[in-house]
Coordinates of C-alpha atoms in Angstrom, one line a residue:
M27 CA 178.0 -47.2 36.3
S28 CA 175.7 -45.8 39.4
Q29 CA 173.0 -48.6 40.3
S30 CA 170.8 -45.2 39.2
W31 CA 171.1 -46.8 35.9
Y32 CA 170.2 -50.0 36.4
S33 CA 167.5 -51.3 33.8
S34 CA 165.1 -54.0 34.2
P35 CA 164.1 -56.0 31.3
S36 CA 161.1 -53.7 29.8
E37 CA 162.9 -50.7 29.7
T38 CA 163.6 -49.1 26.6
S39 CA 166.9 -47.4 25.4
F40 CA 164.8 -44.2 25.6
D41 CA 163.0 -44.7 28.9
Q42 CA 167.0 -45.0 30.0
L43 CA 168.2 -41.9 28.5
R44 CA 165.4 -40.1 29.2
R45 CA 165.8 -41.0 32.9
G46 CA 169.3 -40.5 32.8
L47 CA 169.0 -36.9 31.9
D48 CA 166.0 -36.6 34.5
E49 CA 169.0 -36.9 37.3
L50 CA 171.2 -35.5 35.9
F51 CA 169.2 -32.1 35.3
E52 CA 167.8 -32.6 39.1
R53 CA 171.7 -32.7 40.1
V54 CA 172.2 -29.5 38.7
G55 CA 169.1 -27.8 40.0
A56 CA 167.0 -27.7 36.5
G57 CA 164.7 -31.2 37.5
P58 CA 161.8 -31.7 35.1
S59 CA 159.5 -28.9 36.7
R60 CA 162.7 -26.2 36.0
R61 CA 163.4 -27.2 32.6
A62 CA 159.0 -26.8 31.8
G63 CA 158.9 -23.5 31.6
A64 CA 156.7 -20.9 33.8
F65 CA 153.3 -22.5 35.1
P66 CA 150.9 -22.0 33.7
P67 CA 151.6 -21.7 30.7
M68 CA 149.9 -19.0 28.6
N69 CA 148.7 -18.2 25.0
L70 CA 147.5 -14.4 24.0
F71 CA 145.8 -13.7 20.6
E72 CA 145.1 -10.2 19.6
S73 CA 142.1 -9.0 17.3
E74 CA 141.3 -5.7 16.1
D75 CA 139.1 -5.5 18.7
G76 CA 140.5 -7.1 21.8
F77 CA 142.8 -10.1 23.1
V78 CA 141.5 -13.5 24.4
L79 CA 144.4 -15.3 26.6
T80 CA 144.0 -19.0 27.6
A81 CA 145.7 -20.5 30.7
E82 CA 146.6 -24.5 31.1
L83 CA 145.7 -24.6 34.6
P84 CA 144.7 -28.5 35.0
G85 CA 144.2 -29.6 38.5
V86 CA 142.9 -26.1 39.6
K87 CA 139.8 -25.3 40.1
G88 CA 137.8 -21.8 39.8
D89 CA 137.4 -20.6 42.7
D90 CA 141.0 -21.0 43.7
I91 CA 142.0 -18.9 40.6
E92 CA 141.9 -14.8 41.0
I93 CA 142.7 -12.3 37.7
A94 CA 143.6 -9.1 38.5
V95 CA 144.0 -5.8 35.9
E96 CA 145.9 -3.1 36.3
G97 CA 146.4 -0.5 32.9
N98 CA 147.8 -3.0 30.4
R99 CA 148.8 -5.5 32.9
V100 CA 146.7 -8.9 33.7
T101 CA 148.1 -11.0 36.6
V102 CA 146.8 -14.2 36.8
R103 CA 147.5 -16.2 40.4
G104 CA 146.0 -19.0 42.5
E105 CA 146.4 -22.2 43.8
R106 CA 146.9 -25.7 42.3
K107 CA 146.6 -28.4 45.2
I108 CA 147.7 -31.8 45.0
D109 CA 146.4 -34.7 47.0
H110 CA 148.4 -37.8 48.4
P111 CA 147.9 -40.2 50.8
S112 CA 149.4 -39.1 53.8
D113 CA 150.9 -42.4 54.3
A114 CA 152.0 -43.0 51.1
S115 CA 155.8 -42.8 50.0
V116 CA 156.2 -40.4 47.3
H117 CA 158.4 -42.2 44.5
R118 CA 158.0 -39.3 42.0
L119 CA 157.1 -35.5 41.9
E120 CA 156.5 -34.0 38.8
R121 CA 153.6 -31.6 38.8
Q122 CA 153.9 -29.1 41.1
S123 CA 151.4 -28.3 43.4
G124 CA 151.3 -24.3 45.1
A125 CA 150.5 -20.7 44.6
F126 CA 151.4 -19.1 41.2
R127 CA 151.3 -16.1 39.6
R128 CA 151.8 -15.0 36.0
T129 CA 152.1 -11.4 34.8
L130 CA 151.5 -10.5 31.0
E131 CA 152.0 -7.5 29.9
L132 CA 149.3 -6.1 26.5
P133 CA 150.9 -3.9 23.9
V134 CA 147.6 -1.4 24.3
E135 CA 145.4 -0.2 27.5
I136 CA 142.4 -2.5 27.8
D137 CA 138.6 -2.3 29.2
A138 CA 139.0 -3.9 31.9
E139 CA 135.1 -3.8 33.0
K140 CA 134.2 -6.0 29.9
A141 CA 136.7 -8.6 30.2
E142 CA 135.1 -12.2 30.9
A143 CA 136.5 -15.5 32.0
V144 CA 135.7 -18.5 32.0
H145 CA 137.3 -22.1 33.8
R146 CA 136.6 -25.5 31.7
H147 CA 138.2 -28.4 31.4
G148 CA 141.3 -26.8 33.1
V149 CA 141.8 -24.0 30.3
L150 CA 141.1 -20.5 31.5
M151 CA 140.2 -18.3 28.9
L152 CA 140.1 -14.8 30.0
R153 CA 138.1 -12.2 26.5
I154 CA 140.1 -8.7 27.4
P155 CA 138.5 -6.0 25.1
K156 CA 140.9 -2.9 24.2
A157 CA 140.0 0.1 25.5
P158 CA 137.7 2.3 22.6
E159 CA 141.0 4.8 22.3
H160 CA 142.5 1.8 21.0
Q161 CA 139.9 -0.2 18.6
P162 CA 139.3 0.6 15.1
R163 CA 137.1 4.0 14.3
R164 CA 134.7 3.3 11.7
I165 CA 133.5 6.0 9.3
N166 CA 130.6 5.7 7.5
V167 CA 130.4 6.9 4.0
Q168 CA 127.3 8.9 2.4
S169 CA 126.7 9.1 -0.5
S170 CA 124.7 11.6 -2.3

C-alpha cells in the first residue's frame, strides 16, 4: 500500500475512501474542481413575463461581477480572489480562484434595459423581463 493510504486512528472508513478517490481523480486530471462542474453554478427559472437567473458566487465581491446581455445571451463574468498568508504552505486548495465566465442562451429575446441584478450573501439574482413581443398579451373582453 502507498503511504497516501495511511490512516490516522480518528479517520473513518468513509474519510479514507474519499481521500483515496480524490487522489485517484487528481492523478487522472479530474480533481475535485473539475468534477464539481462549471463555476459559478447557475439556475434559470422562467415565468410568463421573464426569467430569473441565480448564480452562486461565494467569496466574490459585487464590484468584481460583470453582466452583459447580447440578443438572448446573458454572460456573467468576474473574478474570485482567495487570499492566504504569503508565508504559509498550502496543504489543500479546493476553492478555485481566478477569472470566470459563464454564458447562458435564453429561449426568447429579452428586454436588457429593464434587467435588474442583486448580489447578496454570495448569490447573484438577475431578473430579466422578456421582450414585449414574447410576453403574453392580455385582451380585454367588452360586454354589451
